[in-house]
Structure formats: structure tokens, C-alpha cells
Amino acid sequence: MHGLEPVRSVAERMLQELIESEAAARIGAEWNEHTEARTAYRNGHRGETLTTQAGDLDPGAVAKVDLVR
């Protein structure tokens, strides 16, 4: 699997960027940004693993999102 390590590394980074982008869109603000348009907030992180043909991907911490009440 050593030949797939560069693929896994790039895939993990891309997955993390997509996750962060989706969280920011859902929340209405980037990480540590305070806006009036905020509809939710980050409430910690959880670990996730995605299994692919290139092996298991660990995109890092996935933000937990809670709605503003």
C-alpha cells in the first residue's frame, strides 16, 4: 500500500477541506468568525474514518454542528 500513500494523503486533505467548507456553509460563518448571519455553531469535534479502495482515510476532526436556538 506504500504506492497509494500519496493518493491517500491528498484524498484526506481534500476531504477535510470539503468537510470544513460544508460546516462553514451550514453554520453561516467560518471557524472563529462572529456574524449576524450565523445559524448554528460548532460544538466540538469527532473522529471519522472513511474506507476506500486506497485504504482507510482519516480526514481528521469533523466539526459537530448545533443549531442556534
Tab-separated table of N, CA and C in Angstrom:
chain	number	residue	atom	x	y	z
A	1	MET	N	0.807	-1.205	0.000
A	1	MET	CA	0.000	0.000	0.000
A	1	MET	C	0.847	1.264	0.000
A	2	HIS	N	2.167	1.135	0.058
A	2	HIS	CA	3.021	2.314	0.112
A	2	HIS	C	2.877	3.186	-1.122
A	3	GLY	N	2.599	2.580	-2.285
A	3	GLY	CA	2.424	3.346	-3.511
A	3	GLY	C	1.177	4.206	-3.495
A	4	LEU	N	0.230	3.861	-2.637
A	4	LEU	CA	-1.016	4.618	-2.546
A	4	LEU	C	-0.965	5.713	-1.489
A	5	GLU	N	0.097	5.791	-0.734
A	5	GLU	CA	0.186	6.790	0.341
A	5	GLU	C	0.005	8.226	-0.163
A	6	PRO	N	0.627	8.630	-1.284
A	6	PRO	CA	0.382	9.993	-1.781
A	6	PRO	C	-1.092	10.227	-2.145
A	7	VAL	N	-1.739	9.217	-2.699
A	7	VAL	CA	-3.164	9.329	-3.051
A	7	VAL	C	-3.990	9.502	-1.782
A	8	ARG	N	-3.698	8.681	-0.777
A	8	ARG	CA	-4.420	8.778	0.498
A	8	ARG	C	-4.221	10.139	1.143
A	9	SER	N	-3.009	10.644	1.118
A	9	SER	CA	-2.697	11.924	1.729
A	9	SER	C	-3.478	13.058	1.067
A	10	VAL	N	-3.484	13.073	-0.254
A	10	VAL	CA	-4.222	14.119	-0.989
A	10	VAL	C	-5.724	13.965	-0.769
A	11	ALA	N	-6.215	12.731	-0.788
A	11	ALA	CA	-7.644	12.486	-0.582
A	11	ALA	C	-8.078	12.928	0.812
A	12	GLU	N	-7.258	12.655	1.837
A	12	GLU	CA	-7.586	13.102	3.200
A	12	GLU	C	-7.669	14.615	3.280
A	13	ARG	N	-6.720	15.304	2.668
A	13	ARG	CA	-6.703	16.768	2.703
A	13	ARG	C	-7.916	17.340	1.977
A	14	MET	N	-8.247	16.773	0.823
A	14	MET	CA	-9.410	17.242	0.070
A	14	MET	C	-10.695	16.998	0.857
A	15	LEU	N	-10.805	15.839	1.480
A	15	LEU	CA	-11.977	15.518	2.280
A	15	LEU	C	-12.118	16.478	3.451
A	16	GLN	N	-11.017	16.789	4.127
A	16	GLN	CA	-11.063	17.723	5.248
A	16	GLN	C	-11.512	19.112	4.787
A	17	GLU	N	-11.002	19.561	3.635
A	17	GLU	CA	-11.404	20.872	3.096
A	17	GLU	C	-12.894	20.890	2.764
A	18	LEU	N	-13.404	19.807	2.183
A	18	LEU	CA	-14.833	19.734	1.868
A	18	LEU	C	-15.688	19.740	3.133
A	19	ILE	N	-15.259	18.994	4.143
A	19	ILE	CA	-15.991	18.950	5.404
A	19	ILE	C	-16.035	20.334	6.046
A	20	GLU	N	-14.894	21.017	6.087
A	20	GLU	CA	-14.842	22.350	6.694
A	20	GLU	C	-15.683	23.349	5.907
A	21	SER	N	-15.658	23.249	4.585
A	21	SER	CA	-16.444	24.140	3.741
A	21	SER	C	-17.942	23.922	3.970
A	22	GLU	N	-18.356	22.662	4.053
A	22	GLU	CA	-19.755	22.351	4.297
A	22	GLU	C	-20.192	22.834	5.683
A	23	ALA	N	-19.339	22.646	6.686
A	23	ALA	CA	-19.669	23.114	8.036
A	23	ALA	C	-19.817	24.634	8.060
A	24	ALA	N	-18.904	25.353	7.416
A	24	ALA	CA	-18.977	26.816	7.385
A	24	ALA	C	-20.242	27.280	6.673
A	25	ALA	N	-20.626	26.612	5.599
A	25	ALA	CA	-21.845	26.979	4.880
A	25	ALA	C	-23.079	26.717	5.744
A	26	ARG	N	-23.077	25.606	6.441
A	26	ARG	CA	-24.213	25.253	7.296
A	26	ARG	C	-24.341	26.226	8.481
A	27	ILE	N	-23.209	26.596	9.046
A	27	ILE	CA	-23.189	27.473	10.215
A	27	ILE	C	-23.480	28.926	9.836
A	28	GLY	N	-23.014	29.325	8.677
A	28	GLY	CA	-23.172	30.717	8.251
A	28	GLY	C	-21.983	31.565	8.654
A	29	ALA	N	-20.882	30.917	9.040
A	29	ALA	CA	-19.668	31.633	9.448
A	29	ALA	C	-18.485	30.676	9.393
A	30	GLU	N	-17.311	31.221	9.120
A	30	GLU	CA	-16.083	30.426	9.145
A	30	GLU	C	-15.710	30.135	10.594
A	31	TRP	N	-14.715	29.270	10.800
A	31	TRP	CA	-14.267	28.944	12.143
A	31	TRP	C	-13.816	30.213	12.853
A	32	ASN	N	-14.297	30.415	14.067
A	32	ASN	CA	-13.944	31.546	14.922
A	32	ASN	C	-14.407	32.894	14.367
A	33	GLU	N	-15.363	32.893	13.449
A	33	GLU	CA	-15.911	34.125	12.873
A	33	GLU	C	-17.262	34.395	13.532
A	34	HIS	N	-17.494	35.631	13.904
A	34	HIS	CA	-18.751	36.026	14.538
A	34	HIS	C	-19.524	36.897	13.558
A	35	THR	N	-20.711	36.419	13.144
A	35	THR	CA	-21.534	37.161	12.195
A	35	THR	C	-22.982	37.144	12.652
A	36	GLU	N	-23.758	38.092	12.151
A	36	GLU	CA	-25.192	38.143	12.429
A	36	GLU	C	-25.930	37.034	11.675
A	37	ALA	N	-25.329	36.541	10.588
A	37	ALA	CA	-25.971	35.529	9.747
A	37	ALA	C	-25.804	34.111	10.300
A	38	ARG	N	-25.105	33.979	11.394
A	38	ARG	CA	-24.836	32.644	11.959
A	38	ARG	C	-26.150	31.937	12.293
A	39	THR	N	-26.287	30.701	11.803
A	39	THR	CA	-27.486	29.904	12.063
A	39	THR	C	-27.198	28.711	12.963
A	40	ALA	N	-25.935	28.479	13.265
A	40	ALA	CA	-25.537	27.350	14.103
A	40	ALA	C	-24.149	27.643	14.660
A	41	TYR	N	-23.640	26.731	15.455
A	41	TYR	CA	-22.289	26.895	15.991
A	41	TYR	C	-21.621	25.530	16.088
A	42	ARG	N	-20.306	25.551	16.162
A	42	ARG	CA	-19.536	24.317	16.307
A	42	ARG	C	-19.576	23.887	17.767
A	43	ASN	N	-19.772	22.598	17.968
A	43	ASN	CA	-19.851	22.067	19.323
A	43	ASN	C	-18.896	20.881	19.440
A	44	GLY	N	-17.603	21.167	19.350
A	44	GLY	CA	-16.604	20.122	19.463
A	44	GLY	C	-16.337	19.430	18.135
A	45	HIS	N	-15.625	18.328	18.213
A	45	HIS	CA	-15.255	17.546	17.033
A	45	HIS	C	-15.389	16.067	17.340
A	46	ARG	N	-15.475	15.290	16.291
A	46	ARG	CA	-15.481	13.835	16.448
A	46	ARG	C	-14.574	13.254	15.375
A	47	GLY	N	-14.018	12.118	15.629
A	47	GLY	CA	-13.165	11.458	14.653
A	47	GLY	C	-14.002	10.630	13.693
A	48	GLU	N	-13.617	10.590	12.457
A	48	GLU	CA	-14.299	9.802	11.437
A	48	GLU	C	-13.257	9.085	10.593
A	49	THR	N	-13.595	7.918	10.098
A	49	THR	CA	-12.738	7.181	9.177
A	49	THR	C	-13.579	6.789	7.969
A	50	LEU	N	-13.046	6.990	6.786
A	50	LEU	CA	-13.712	6.631	5.549
A	50	LEU	C	-12.901	5.532	4.884
A	51	THR	N	-13.532	4.394	4.619
A	51	THR	CA	-12.836	3.278	3.999
A	51	THR	C	-12.977	3.365	2.484
A	52	THR	N	-11.829	3.315	1.768
A	52	THR	CA	-11.805	3.394	0.309
A	52	THR	C	-10.929	2.275	-0.243
A	53	GLN	N	-10.863	2.168	-1.565
A	53	GLN	CA	-10.000	1.172	-2.185
A	53	GLN	C	-8.530	1.491	-1.946
A	54	ALA	N	-8.225	2.754	-1.692
A	54	ALA	CA	-6.845	3.161	-1.407
A	54	ALA	C	-6.493	2.950	0.057
A	55	GLY	N	-7.450	2.500	0.853
A	55	GLY	CA	-7.234	2.296	2.281
A	55	GLY	C	-8.123	3.214	3.098
A	56	ASP	N	-7.995	3.140	4.398
A	56	ASP	CA	-8.786	3.990	5.280
A	56	ASP	C	-8.261	5.417	5.241
A	57	LEU	N	-9.198	6.372	5.120
A	57	LEU	CA	-8.843	7.788	5.144
A	57	LEU	C	-9.252	8.360	6.487
A	58	ASP	N	-8.392	9.135	7.068
A	58	ASP	CA	-8.668	9.809	8.328
A	58	ASP	C	-8.603	11.302	8.059
A	59	PRO	N	-9.746	11.933	7.776
A	59	PRO	CA	-9.733	13.355	7.433
A	59	PRO	C	-9.459	14.257	8.629
A	60	GLY	N	-9.280	13.694	9.799
A	60	GLY	CA	-9.045	14.497	10.991
A	60	GLY	C	-10.353	14.724	11.726
A	61	ALA	N	-10.409	15.757	12.486
A	61	ALA	CA	-11.583	16.045	13.291
A	61	ALA	C	-12.700	16.616	12.426
A	62	VAL	N	-13.909	16.096	12.614
A	62	VAL	CA	-15.086	16.570	11.913
A	62	VAL	C	-15.886	17.394	12.902
A	63	ALA	N	-16.207	18.630	12.532
A	63	ALA	CA	-16.918	19.535	13.433
A	63	ALA	C	-18.330	19.043	13.698
A	64	LYS	N	-18.739	19.100	14.965
A	64	LYS	CA	-20.127	18.868	15.334
A	64	LYS	C	-20.830	20.220	15.194
A	65	VAL	N	-22.004	20.226	14.608
A	65	VAL	CA	-22.734	21.470	14.366
A	65	VAL	C	-24.055	21.417	15.112
A	66	ASP	N	-24.349	22.442	15.922
A	66	ASP	CA	-25.626	22.572	16.632
A	66	ASP	C	-26.318	23.828	16.138
A	67	LEU	N	-27.637	23.761	15.982
A	67	LEU	CA	-28.417	24.911	15.556
A	67	LEU	C	-28.505	25.945	16.671
A	68	VAL	N	-28.558	27.216	16.297
A	68	VAL	CA	-28.729	28.298	17.265
A	68	VAL	C	-30.182	28.311	17.698
A	69	ARG	N	-30.395	28.422	18.975
A	69	ARG	CA	-31.784	28.431	19.493
A	69	ARG	C	-32.109	29.761	20.102
